[in-house]
Structure formats: structure tokens, C-alpha cells
XYZ file of C-alpha atoms in Angstrom:
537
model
C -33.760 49.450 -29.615
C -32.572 46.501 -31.628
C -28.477 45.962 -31.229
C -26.476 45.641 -34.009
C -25.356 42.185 -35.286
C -21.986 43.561 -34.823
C -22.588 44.477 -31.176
C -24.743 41.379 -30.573
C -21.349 39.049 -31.232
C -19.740 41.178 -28.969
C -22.201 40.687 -26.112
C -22.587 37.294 -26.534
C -19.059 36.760 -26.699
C -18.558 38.732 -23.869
C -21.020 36.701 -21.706
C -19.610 33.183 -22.861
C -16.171 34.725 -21.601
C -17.898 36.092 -18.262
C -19.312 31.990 -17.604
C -15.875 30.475 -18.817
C -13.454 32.729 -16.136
C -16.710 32.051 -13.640
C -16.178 27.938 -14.201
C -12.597 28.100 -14.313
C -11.894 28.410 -10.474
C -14.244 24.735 -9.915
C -12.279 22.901 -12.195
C -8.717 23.731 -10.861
C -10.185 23.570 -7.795
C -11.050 19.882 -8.003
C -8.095 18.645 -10.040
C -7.006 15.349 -7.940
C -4.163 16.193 -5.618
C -0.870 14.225 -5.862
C -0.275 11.348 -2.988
C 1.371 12.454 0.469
C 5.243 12.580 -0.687
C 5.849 10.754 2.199
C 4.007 7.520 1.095
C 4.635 5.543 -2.114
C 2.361 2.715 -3.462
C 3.424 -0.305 -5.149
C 2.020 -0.909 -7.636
C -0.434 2.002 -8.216
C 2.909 5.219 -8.128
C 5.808 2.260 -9.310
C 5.577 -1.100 -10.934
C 8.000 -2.901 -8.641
C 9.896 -2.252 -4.976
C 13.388 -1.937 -6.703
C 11.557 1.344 -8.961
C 10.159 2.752 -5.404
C 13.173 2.675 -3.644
C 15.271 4.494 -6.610
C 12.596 7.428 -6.513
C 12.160 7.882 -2.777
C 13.437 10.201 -0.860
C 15.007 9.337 3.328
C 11.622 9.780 5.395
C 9.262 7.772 2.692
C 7.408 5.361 3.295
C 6.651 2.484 0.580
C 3.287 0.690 1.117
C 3.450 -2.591 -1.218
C -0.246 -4.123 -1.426
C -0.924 -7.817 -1.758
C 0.402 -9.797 -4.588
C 3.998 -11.820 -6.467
C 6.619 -9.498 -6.312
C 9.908 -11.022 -8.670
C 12.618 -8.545 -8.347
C 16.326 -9.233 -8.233
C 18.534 -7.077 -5.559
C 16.866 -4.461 -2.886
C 19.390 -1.809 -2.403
C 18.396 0.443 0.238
C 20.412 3.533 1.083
C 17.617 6.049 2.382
C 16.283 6.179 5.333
C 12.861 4.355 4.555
C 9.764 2.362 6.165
C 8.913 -0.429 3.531
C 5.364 -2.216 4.601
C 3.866 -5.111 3.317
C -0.535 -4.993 3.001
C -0.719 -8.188 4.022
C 2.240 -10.343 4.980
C 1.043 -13.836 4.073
C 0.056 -12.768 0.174
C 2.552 -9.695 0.275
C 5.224 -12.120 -1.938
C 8.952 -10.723 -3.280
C 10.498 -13.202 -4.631
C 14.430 -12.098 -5.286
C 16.954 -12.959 -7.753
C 20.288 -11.914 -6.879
C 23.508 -12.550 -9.388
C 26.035 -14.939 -8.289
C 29.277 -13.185 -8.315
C 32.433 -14.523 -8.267
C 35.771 -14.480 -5.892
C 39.078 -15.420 -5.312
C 40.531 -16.131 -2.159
C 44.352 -17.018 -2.536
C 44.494 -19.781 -6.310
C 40.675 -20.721 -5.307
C 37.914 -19.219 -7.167
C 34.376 -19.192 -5.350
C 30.646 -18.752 -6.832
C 28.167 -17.811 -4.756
C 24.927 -15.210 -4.390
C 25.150 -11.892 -4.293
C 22.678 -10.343 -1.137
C 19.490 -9.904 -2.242
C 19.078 -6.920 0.235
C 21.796 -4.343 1.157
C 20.151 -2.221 4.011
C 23.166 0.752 4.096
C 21.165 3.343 5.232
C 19.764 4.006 9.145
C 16.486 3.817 10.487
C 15.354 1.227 7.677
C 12.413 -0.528 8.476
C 11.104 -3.557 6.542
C 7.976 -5.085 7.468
C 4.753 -6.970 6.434
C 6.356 -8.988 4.005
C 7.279 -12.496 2.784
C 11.002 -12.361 1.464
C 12.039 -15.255 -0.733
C 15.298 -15.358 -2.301
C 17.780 -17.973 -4.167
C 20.496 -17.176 -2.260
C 22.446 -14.556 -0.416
C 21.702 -13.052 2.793
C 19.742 -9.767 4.387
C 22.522 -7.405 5.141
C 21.703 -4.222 7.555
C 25.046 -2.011 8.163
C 23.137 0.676 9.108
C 22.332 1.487 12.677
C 18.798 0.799 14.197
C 17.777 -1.491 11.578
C 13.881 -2.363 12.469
C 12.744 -6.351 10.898
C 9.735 -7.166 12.195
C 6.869 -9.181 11.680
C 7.952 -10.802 8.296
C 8.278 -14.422 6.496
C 11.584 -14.431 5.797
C 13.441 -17.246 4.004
C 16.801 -16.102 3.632
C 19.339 -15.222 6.110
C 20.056 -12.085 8.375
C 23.575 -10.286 8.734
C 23.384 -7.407 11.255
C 26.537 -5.405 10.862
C 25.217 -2.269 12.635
C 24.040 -1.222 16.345
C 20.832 -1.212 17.811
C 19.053 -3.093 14.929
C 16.175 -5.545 15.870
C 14.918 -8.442 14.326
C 11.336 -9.217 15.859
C 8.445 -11.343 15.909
C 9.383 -12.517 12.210
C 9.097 -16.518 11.125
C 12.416 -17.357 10.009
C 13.518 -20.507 7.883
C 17.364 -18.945 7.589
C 19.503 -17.480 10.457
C 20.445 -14.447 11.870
C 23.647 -13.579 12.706
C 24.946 -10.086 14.819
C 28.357 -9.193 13.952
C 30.675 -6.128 14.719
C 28.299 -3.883 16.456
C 26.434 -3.409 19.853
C 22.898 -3.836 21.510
C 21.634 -6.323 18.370
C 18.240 -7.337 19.724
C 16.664 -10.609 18.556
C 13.505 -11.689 19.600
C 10.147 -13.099 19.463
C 10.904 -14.980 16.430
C 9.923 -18.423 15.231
C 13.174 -19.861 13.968
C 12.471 -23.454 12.062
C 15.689 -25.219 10.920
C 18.317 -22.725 11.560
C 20.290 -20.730 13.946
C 20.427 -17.157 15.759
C 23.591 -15.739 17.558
C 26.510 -13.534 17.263
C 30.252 -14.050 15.904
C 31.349 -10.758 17.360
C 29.915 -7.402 19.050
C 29.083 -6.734 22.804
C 25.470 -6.564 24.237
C 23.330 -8.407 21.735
C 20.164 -9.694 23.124
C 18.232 -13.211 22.367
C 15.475 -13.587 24.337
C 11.595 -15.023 23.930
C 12.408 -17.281 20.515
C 11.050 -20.463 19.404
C 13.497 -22.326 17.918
C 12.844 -25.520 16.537
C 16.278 -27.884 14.616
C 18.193 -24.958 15.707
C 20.313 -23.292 17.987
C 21.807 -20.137 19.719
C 25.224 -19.070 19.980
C 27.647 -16.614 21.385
C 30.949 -17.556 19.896
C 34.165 -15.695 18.133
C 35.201 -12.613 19.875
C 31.778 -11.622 20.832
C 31.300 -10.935 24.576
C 28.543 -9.723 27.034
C 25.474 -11.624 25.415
C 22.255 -12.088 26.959
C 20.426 -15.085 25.952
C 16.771 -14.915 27.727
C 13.795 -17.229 27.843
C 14.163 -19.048 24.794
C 12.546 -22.098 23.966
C 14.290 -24.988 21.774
C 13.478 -28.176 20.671
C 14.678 -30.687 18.537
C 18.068 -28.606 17.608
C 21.848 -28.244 18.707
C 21.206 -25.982 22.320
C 23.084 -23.097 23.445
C 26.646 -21.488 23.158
C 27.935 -19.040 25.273
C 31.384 -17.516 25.183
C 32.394 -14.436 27.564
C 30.778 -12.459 30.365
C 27.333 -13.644 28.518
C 24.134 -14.704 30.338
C 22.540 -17.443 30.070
C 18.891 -17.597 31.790
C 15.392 -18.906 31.704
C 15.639 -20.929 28.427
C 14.249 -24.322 27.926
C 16.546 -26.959 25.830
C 14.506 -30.394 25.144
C 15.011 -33.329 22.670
C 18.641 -32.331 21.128
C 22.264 -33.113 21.071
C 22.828 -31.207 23.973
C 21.470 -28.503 26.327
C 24.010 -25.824 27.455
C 27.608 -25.581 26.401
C 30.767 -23.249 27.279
C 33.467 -24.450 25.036
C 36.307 -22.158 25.382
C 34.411 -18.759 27.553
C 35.270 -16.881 30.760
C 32.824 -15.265 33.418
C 29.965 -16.488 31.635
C 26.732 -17.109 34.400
C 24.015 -20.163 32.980
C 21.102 -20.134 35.608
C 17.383 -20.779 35.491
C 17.613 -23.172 32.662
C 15.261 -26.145 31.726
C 17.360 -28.960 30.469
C 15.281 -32.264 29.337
C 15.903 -35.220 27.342
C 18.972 -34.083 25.531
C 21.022 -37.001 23.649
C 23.974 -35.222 24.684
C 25.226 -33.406 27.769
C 22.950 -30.942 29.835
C 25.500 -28.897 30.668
C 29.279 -28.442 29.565
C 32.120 -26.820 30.777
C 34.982 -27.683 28.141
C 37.655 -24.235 28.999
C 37.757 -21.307 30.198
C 37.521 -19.796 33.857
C 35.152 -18.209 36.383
C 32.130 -19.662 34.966
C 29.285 -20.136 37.411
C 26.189 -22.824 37.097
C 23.287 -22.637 39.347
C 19.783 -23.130 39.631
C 19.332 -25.857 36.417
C 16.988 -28.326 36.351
C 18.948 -31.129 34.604
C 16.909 -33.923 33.811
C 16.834 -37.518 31.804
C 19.694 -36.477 29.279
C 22.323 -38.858 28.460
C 25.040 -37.123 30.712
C 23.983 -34.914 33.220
C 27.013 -31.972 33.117
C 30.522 -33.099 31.168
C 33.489 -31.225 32.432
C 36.436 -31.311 29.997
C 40.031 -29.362 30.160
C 42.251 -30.179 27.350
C 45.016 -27.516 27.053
C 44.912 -25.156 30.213
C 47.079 -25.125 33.275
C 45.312 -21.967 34.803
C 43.143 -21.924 37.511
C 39.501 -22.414 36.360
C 37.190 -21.664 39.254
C 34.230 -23.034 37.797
C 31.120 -23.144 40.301
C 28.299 -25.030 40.394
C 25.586 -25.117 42.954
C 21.912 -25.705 43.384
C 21.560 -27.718 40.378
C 18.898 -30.554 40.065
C 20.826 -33.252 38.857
C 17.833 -35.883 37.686
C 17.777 -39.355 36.419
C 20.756 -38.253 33.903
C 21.965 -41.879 32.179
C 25.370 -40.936 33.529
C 25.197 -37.800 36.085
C 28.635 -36.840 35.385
C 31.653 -36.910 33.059
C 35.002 -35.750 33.935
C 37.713 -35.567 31.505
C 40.818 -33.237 31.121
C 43.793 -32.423 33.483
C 44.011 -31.307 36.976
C 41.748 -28.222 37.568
C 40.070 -26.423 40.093
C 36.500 -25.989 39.840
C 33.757 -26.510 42.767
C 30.687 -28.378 43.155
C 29.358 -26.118 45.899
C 29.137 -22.490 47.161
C 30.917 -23.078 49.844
C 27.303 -23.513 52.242
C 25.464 -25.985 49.875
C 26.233 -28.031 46.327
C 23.724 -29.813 44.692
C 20.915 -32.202 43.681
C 21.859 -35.957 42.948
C 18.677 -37.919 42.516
C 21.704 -41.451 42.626
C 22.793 -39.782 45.805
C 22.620 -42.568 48.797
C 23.710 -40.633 51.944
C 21.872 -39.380 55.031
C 20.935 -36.470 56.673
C 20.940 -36.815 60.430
C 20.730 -33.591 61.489
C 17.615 -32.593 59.003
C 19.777 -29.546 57.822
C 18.674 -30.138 54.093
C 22.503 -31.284 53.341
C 23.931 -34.968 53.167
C 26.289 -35.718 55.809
C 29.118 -37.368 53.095
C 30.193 -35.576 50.107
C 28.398 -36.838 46.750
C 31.847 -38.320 44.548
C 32.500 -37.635 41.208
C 34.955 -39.504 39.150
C 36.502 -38.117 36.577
C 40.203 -39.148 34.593
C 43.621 -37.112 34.604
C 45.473 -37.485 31.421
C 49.778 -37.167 31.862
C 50.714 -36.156 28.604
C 54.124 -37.468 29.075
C 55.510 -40.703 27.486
C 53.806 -43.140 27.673
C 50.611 -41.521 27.859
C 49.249 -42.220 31.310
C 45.493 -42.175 32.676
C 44.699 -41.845 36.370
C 41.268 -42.013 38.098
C 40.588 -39.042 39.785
C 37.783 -38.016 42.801
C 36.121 -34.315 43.456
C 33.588 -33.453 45.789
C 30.207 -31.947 45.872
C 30.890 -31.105 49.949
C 26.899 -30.091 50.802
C 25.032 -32.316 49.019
C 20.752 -31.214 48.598
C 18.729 -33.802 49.968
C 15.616 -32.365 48.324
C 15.625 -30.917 44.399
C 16.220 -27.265 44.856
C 13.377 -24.985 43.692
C 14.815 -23.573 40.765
C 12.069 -21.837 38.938
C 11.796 -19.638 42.489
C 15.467 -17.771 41.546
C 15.522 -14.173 40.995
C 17.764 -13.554 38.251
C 19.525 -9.641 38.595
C 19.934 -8.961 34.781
C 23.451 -6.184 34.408
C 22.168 -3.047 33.682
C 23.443 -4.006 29.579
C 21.005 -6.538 29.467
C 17.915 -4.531 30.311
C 18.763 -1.094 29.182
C 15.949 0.144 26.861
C 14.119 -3.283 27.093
C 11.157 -2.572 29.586
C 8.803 -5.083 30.669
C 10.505 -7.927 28.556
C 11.203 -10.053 31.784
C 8.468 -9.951 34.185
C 5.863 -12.051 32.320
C 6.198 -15.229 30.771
C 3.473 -13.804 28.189
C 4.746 -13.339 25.128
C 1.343 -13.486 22.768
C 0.096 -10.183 21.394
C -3.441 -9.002 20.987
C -6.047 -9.420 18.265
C -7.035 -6.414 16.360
C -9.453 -6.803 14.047
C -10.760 -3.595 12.065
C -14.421 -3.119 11.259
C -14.063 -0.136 9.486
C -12.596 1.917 7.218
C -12.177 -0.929 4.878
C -10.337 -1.310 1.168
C -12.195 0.934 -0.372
C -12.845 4.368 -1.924
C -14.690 6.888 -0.184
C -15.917 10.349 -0.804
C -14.469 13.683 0.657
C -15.589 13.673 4.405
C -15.520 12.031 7.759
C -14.386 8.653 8.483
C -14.996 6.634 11.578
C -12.752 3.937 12.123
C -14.065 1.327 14.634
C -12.408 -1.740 15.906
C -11.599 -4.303 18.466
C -8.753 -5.810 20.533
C -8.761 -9.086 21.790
C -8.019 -8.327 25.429
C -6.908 -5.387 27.700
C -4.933 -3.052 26.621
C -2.066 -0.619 28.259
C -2.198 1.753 25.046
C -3.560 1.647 21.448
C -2.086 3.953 18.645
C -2.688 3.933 14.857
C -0.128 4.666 12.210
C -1.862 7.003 8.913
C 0.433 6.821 5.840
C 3.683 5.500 7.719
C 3.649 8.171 9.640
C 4.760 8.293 13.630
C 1.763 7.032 16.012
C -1.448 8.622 17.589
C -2.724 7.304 20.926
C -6.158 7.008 21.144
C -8.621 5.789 23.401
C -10.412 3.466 21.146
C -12.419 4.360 18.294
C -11.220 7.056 15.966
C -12.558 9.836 13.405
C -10.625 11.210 10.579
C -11.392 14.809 8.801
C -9.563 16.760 6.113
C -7.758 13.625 4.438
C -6.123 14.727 1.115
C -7.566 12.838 -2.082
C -5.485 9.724 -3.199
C -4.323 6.558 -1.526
C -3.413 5.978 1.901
C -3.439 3.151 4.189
C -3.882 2.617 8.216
C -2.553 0.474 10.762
C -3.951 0.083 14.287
C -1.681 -1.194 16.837
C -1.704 -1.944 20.834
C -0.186 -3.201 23.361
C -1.829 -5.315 25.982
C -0.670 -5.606 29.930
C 2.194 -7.426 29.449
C 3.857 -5.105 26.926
C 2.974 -7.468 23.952
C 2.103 -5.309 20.554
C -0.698 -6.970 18.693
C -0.792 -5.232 14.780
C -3.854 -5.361 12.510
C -4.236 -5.691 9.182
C -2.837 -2.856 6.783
C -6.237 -1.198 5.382
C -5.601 0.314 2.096
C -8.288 2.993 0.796
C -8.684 6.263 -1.495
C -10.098 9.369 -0.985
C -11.961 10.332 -4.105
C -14.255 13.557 -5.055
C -17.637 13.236 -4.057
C -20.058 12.457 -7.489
C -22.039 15.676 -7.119
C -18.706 17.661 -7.503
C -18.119 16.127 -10.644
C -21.642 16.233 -12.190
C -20.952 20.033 -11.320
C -17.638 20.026 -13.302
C -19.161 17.870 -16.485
C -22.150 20.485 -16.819
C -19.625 23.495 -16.338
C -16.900 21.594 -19.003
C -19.935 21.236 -21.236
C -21.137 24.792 -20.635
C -17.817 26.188 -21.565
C -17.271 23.744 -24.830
C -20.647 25.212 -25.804
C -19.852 28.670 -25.282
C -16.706 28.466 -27.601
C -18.948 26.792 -30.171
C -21.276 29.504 -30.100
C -18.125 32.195 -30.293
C -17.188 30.606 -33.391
C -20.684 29.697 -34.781
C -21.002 33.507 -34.597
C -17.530 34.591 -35.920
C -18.155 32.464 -38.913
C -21.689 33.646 -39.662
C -20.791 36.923 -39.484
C -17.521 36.586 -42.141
C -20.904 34.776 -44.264
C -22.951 37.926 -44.429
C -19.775 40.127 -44.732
């Protein structure tokens, strides 16, 4: 039996209804998800750094891909992990204000910081940091700077902060807090150190027209296995150690100007224009160990205002082909040129050894001059003594060197192996690209062996694995990966940032643009059938 036209809308209404609430499910279904709210992308979720920073929230983390960067300040006051792609062609370029001062009738100009790090736990890597003027500033505690080009300045103001493995044309600087670490950088044309703080770390550097310095009311310093050339040497002040670095080609090698209990051992000193070591004030230093060799004085001892005992030691130094071996200025002190059991190496020294006990049988003299500061100023020629003389350069590279517990604590494996180059990683694939919902194998290689490997997904904390990797179940957007590992001698080798997107699959969406057509029909039909029927009505 036929229907009636009124019933046949109905049905057919009814039906185009039944496919529309069928189709509905599929397309929210496959509605792109929003990005991890852990991990922010610049440019794709915010124009510029400055933008990603004001919208993040402490735990993010803000991936910046490749490109020119120009903002003007960075303030950071969340708890964030900011990453560079690439850090060679990952470029901000900052402009900070100059602001203005006044310190007593005197008015000052200068740059505001480009970078305020106030927060703790800030990371900052990947990236090459350009600014006009101004400095890095990190207040907060456990600061992380690694692996950057940076060309301003570094103020650490907080504790356990590290600035690693970064090439630096500016300096860094620890102030006020404790346990600064800074290391494994390449330092060209400036200075690291510390004006104040306890337990700050230097070790591994390359510095090259620069220096390193403990100085101000900083105290307990280690400075470890540096190299420098072509600069101004090392600085220590009190209860610091000084160990294991190499000095060559500049004004002078080591230097304690005004510090107490301070310990300089293992050192390479070469071709200095200035002194190798010095020893201007201060007490209870000790020197040992040095090799000392073809500078233009060998060790300078000055005292200019103290009347105190000084007890400075020195002992199993190679004293080599110095221009002048010695220089001795200052008033009457106390210091010794031996242990005690043995003194020295004097390559100028001229005495014998009849006994074959390793030890000249006459002292080794060094002049030096006493200043009276009475009137008239009078100048006397004074003698001291190195009393055990070596007759043979003491092996000084064969010293074990017992680090304070300060020095080492949470630093493992940092002294042990004079290799200091990290591994290759080179990623095969996942690449920079977009791939479908599914399985990804990620395959790579590492230049050497390895005592772990990890891989960092979105910022987030590392996974060991064992080499190769498959991911399942990614969410659909952006997200990059990071492979890292460490090689035998605790050196961490980083690969290249890969950036790619997780997109649905292109049968999925065929299936959505037939059931979005399908449904567009069906309301065309609805009203093609409303309107015809209001026709014959």
C-alpha cells in the first residue's frame, strides 16, 4: 500500500535524522586534539618567546624551532624548560631598555638584563642568545644553562645553578650563593669566577683571552682542569683549590693576591710573560707539585702590609728555565721552600749530591729585598733557603690530588678521566615530519660506547633504553624528541631536536568528507521536501 505524501516526509525525514546522529559520533571523534599542555611551540601555539612565557604555566616546556627571534626582555618567573630546535639557527636576538640610575650626584645609563631567570628549576637550552647589553641573571636556585651560544654575560645569584658545555663570548660570574657549577664551556675573550658564595666549582673550561677568579669574600672554590691560553691566569682567594689546570702564553699563570689556606697543585704553567706563580698576602698557603716552566719569573713572593706569620709552603715544584727563577719582595716573613724532607726543582741549581739521596747537599739561595719603612726608606738584601733541593724534576703529573668532600659532592666521575668530549648521536628516524596515527620506530646511532642512553618526548623527564625505540598511542599535534647518552667517561653527547606532528590518517578523513557530505545532503532533502509539500498545500 502506497504511503501518504504526508507520511513519506516523515519517513524520509526520519531516516536522514537516523544517518545524521549515526555520523555524528566520527566527526567528534576525530576533531584534532589540543597539544600536550606541557609543551608549547614557538612559533606554531605563540608568535614570539616573550608571548610563550606569559601563557605558560611552572612545569611547561617551550620548544622554539629554527629561525631570527628579535624580542626585547625574557622575564621568567615559572618554573620552565625553554629548548632551542637547533642551536646554531635557533637565533633571539634581545633588546633590552637602558634604564637609568643615580648613585650619590652621578647619574648612570646602562642596559637593562635582557633575561631575569626569578623562578627555580629554569632551564634554557639549545639556543643562540644575542643581546645589546645587559646580563643573564638567574636568582633562582638550580638554574640549568647548557649547551647554548651565548653572547652576553651570566650573573648567578642563586645555589646549585650550572652553566655547562655552552660557547661563551661574555662572562659568568657566581655571586651570593653556594655549589655554582661552571663547566665544560668554551669561554673566548672573557672571564668566569666568583665575587662571593662558598663551593662554586670551575672545572674542564677552555678559556681562551680570559681568565678565572676567586676574589671578594668568596671562599672554598674549586678550580679543576681548566685549560687557558692567551688570557690573564688564575685567582684564588680563601680555602679554594687550585688543581690540574694548564696556564700558557699570558700575563701570568697562578696568583694569590691577598687569600689564606688556599692549596695550588698539579698545575701546568708555560710561557707566561708574567710570573708562574704568586704569593702577594695572606697565610697558610701551600704550593706543590707545579711544573713551572720558561715564564719570565718563575714564582714572585711579595708582602707589602703584614706583620703576621705567613707560613707559606712550597715543595716539589719544577722550577724550569724561568728568565728569573725567583722574585722576592716585601718585609720579613716566614714562608718555606721545603716540607721539611725535600724542597724543590731548580733547573740553575749547581750543587751535588754525594750521597745519591735525590737531594743537593747545599741549600738552593734565594734573594729577595727587605724594605724598612722608616726614614729614610732603607733596602736590605735578604737570603732564604730551599734546605732539600731535587736533583731530578719531580714527577708532577703522578700526584694524587684528595678533592674535600665540597668539591666532589654530587659531581661523579668528573675527575677520573681527562676525557671531556661527548658522543655523536645522529638520528635516522623519526624525522621533521608529519606522520599518520600509528607506530613509530625511532632508530639511531652513537658514536662510541655508551654507559646509558635515554630520550626526552615533549620536555618531559628521561626514558632509558637500550637502543632503538618504538612509540604507540602519541596524541595528534606537535611534539619533538631528543636522544641523549652518555659514553664511559660520563660525557653526555645530545642529538638534534626532531620536531614532527601526528596527524589523522587520510582514510579517516575521506570517511568524515563522505559522512559531512551525506549529512549536508540529507538536510537538503528535509527541506527540498518541506518546501514541496507547503507547494502542493
Amino acid at each position: 500500500m502506497a504511503l501518504s505524501p504526508k507520511l513519506a516526509v516523515k519517513k524520509k525525514a526520519a531516516l536522514v535524522l537516523l544517518l545524521v546522529s549515526l555520523m555524528a559520533p566520527c566527526i567528534l571523534k576525530i576533531q584534532p586534539s589540543k597539544a600536550d599542555p606541557l609543551t608549547i611551540i614557538v612559533p606554531d601555539d605563540y608568535a614570539t618567546i616573550a608571548a610563550a612565557i606569559g601563557n605558560a604555566i611552572d612545569g611547561d616546556t617551550i620548544f622554539v624551532k629554527t629561525g631570527i627571534y628579535e624580542e626585547e626582555t625574557l622575564e621568567i618567573s615559572k618554573t620552565l624548560f625553554i629548548i632551542g630546535q637547533d642551536v646554531e639557527n635557533t637565533v633571539v636576538n634581545l633588546h633590552p631598555p637602558l634604564v637609568t640610575s643615580t648613585i650619590f650626584t652621578q647619574t648612570f645609563t646602562s642596559y637593562a638584563n635582557p633575561i631575569n631567570i626569578k623562578a627555580d628549576d629554569v632551564k634554557l637550552s639549545g639556543l643562540t642568545i644575542n643581546s645589546e647589553g645587559g646580563e643573564i641573571s638567574a636568582t633562582g636556585n638550580r638554574t640549568q644553562i647548557t649547551g647554548n651560544i651565548l653572547n652576553t654575560g651570566v650573573h648567578l645569584r642563586g645555589s646549585y645553578q650550572n652553566v655547562s658545555k655552552n660557547n661563551l663570548t661574555a662572562g659568568v660570574t657566581c655571586s651570593v650563593g653556594v655549589y655554582g657549577n661552571v663547566y665544560k664551556n668554551n669561554v673566548v675573550n672573557s672571564s668566569i669566577g666568583c665575587d662571593s658564595g662558598s663551593y662554586n666549582r670551575f672545572f674542564a673550561n677552555n678559556v681562551l683571552g680570559g681568565g678565572i677568579s676567586s676574589g671578594g669574600t668568596s671562599s672554598n672554590n674549586l678550580i679543576y682542569g681548566n685549560t687557558i691560553k692567551n688570557g690573564a691566569g688564575i685567582w684564588a682567594c680563601y680555602g679554594d683549590v687550585v688543581a690540574k689546570n694548564t696556564v700558557i702564553d699570558s700575563e701570568m699563570g697562578v696568583s694569590v693576591d691577598w687569600g689564606f689556606n688556599n692549596i695550588i697543585c698539579g698545575n701546568i704553567i708555560a710561557n707566561n710573560r708574567g710570573a708562574g706563580l704568586t704569593k702577594l698576602e695572606g697565610s697558610n698557603n701551600t704550593f706543590y707539585a707545579n711544573y713551572v716552566v720558561n715564564n719570565s719569573v718563575g714564582v714572585e713572593i711579595g708582602v707589602y702590609s703584614s706583620l703576621e706569620p705567613l707560613n707559606t709552603t712550597f715543595y716539589h715544584n719544577d722550577f724550569v728555565k724561568n728568565i728569573q727563577q725567583t722574585k722576592v719582595i716585601g718585609l720579613d716573613h716566614s714562608d718555606y721552600w721545603d716540607n721539611g724532607e725535600e724542597g724543590n726543582y731548580w733547573s740553575n741549581y749547581t750543587g751535588s749530591d754525594a750521597n745519591h739521596d735525590g737531594l743537593g747537599d747545599s741549600p738552593y739561595v734565594i734573594f729577595g729585598e727587605r724594605h724598612m719603612y722608616d726614614y729614610p726608606y732603607t733596602t736590605y738584601v735578604e737570603s732564604y733557603e730551599d734546605l732539600y733541593p731535587l736533583m731530578t724534576p719531580f714527577n708532577c703529573s703522578s700526584i694524587t690530588i684528595k678533592l674535600p668532600e665540597w668539591a666532589t659532592s654530587q659531581l661523579p666521575n668528573l675527575f677520573t678521566s681527562p676525557d671531556i668530549t661527548p658522543p655523536t648521536i645522529s638520528i635516522i628516524s623519526i624525522e621533521n615530519m608529519s606522520y599518520p596515527i600509528g607506530n613509530l620506530s625511532l632508530t639511531f646511532t652513537v658514536s662510541e660506547p655508551t654507559s646509558w642512553i635515554g630520550y626526552s618526548l615533549d620536555g618531559q623527564e628521561n626514558i632509558t633504553v637500550a637502543g632503538n625505540a618504538v612509540f604507540s598511542g602519541l596524541f595528534m599535534g606537535s611534539h619533538y624528541l631528543t636522544v641523549y647518552a652518555n659514553d664511559t667517561a660520563g660525557n653526555t653527547g645530545i642529538s638534534e631536536t626532531i620536531c614532527f606532528r601526528i596527524e589523522t590518517p587520510l582514510p579517516t578523513t575521506l570517511v568524515v568528507a563522505v559522512a559531512i557530505l551525506a549529512c549536508v545532503f540529507g538536510f537538503g532533502l528535509i527541506v527540498n521536501l518541506l518546501t514541496s509539500k507547503k507547494k502542493k498545500q
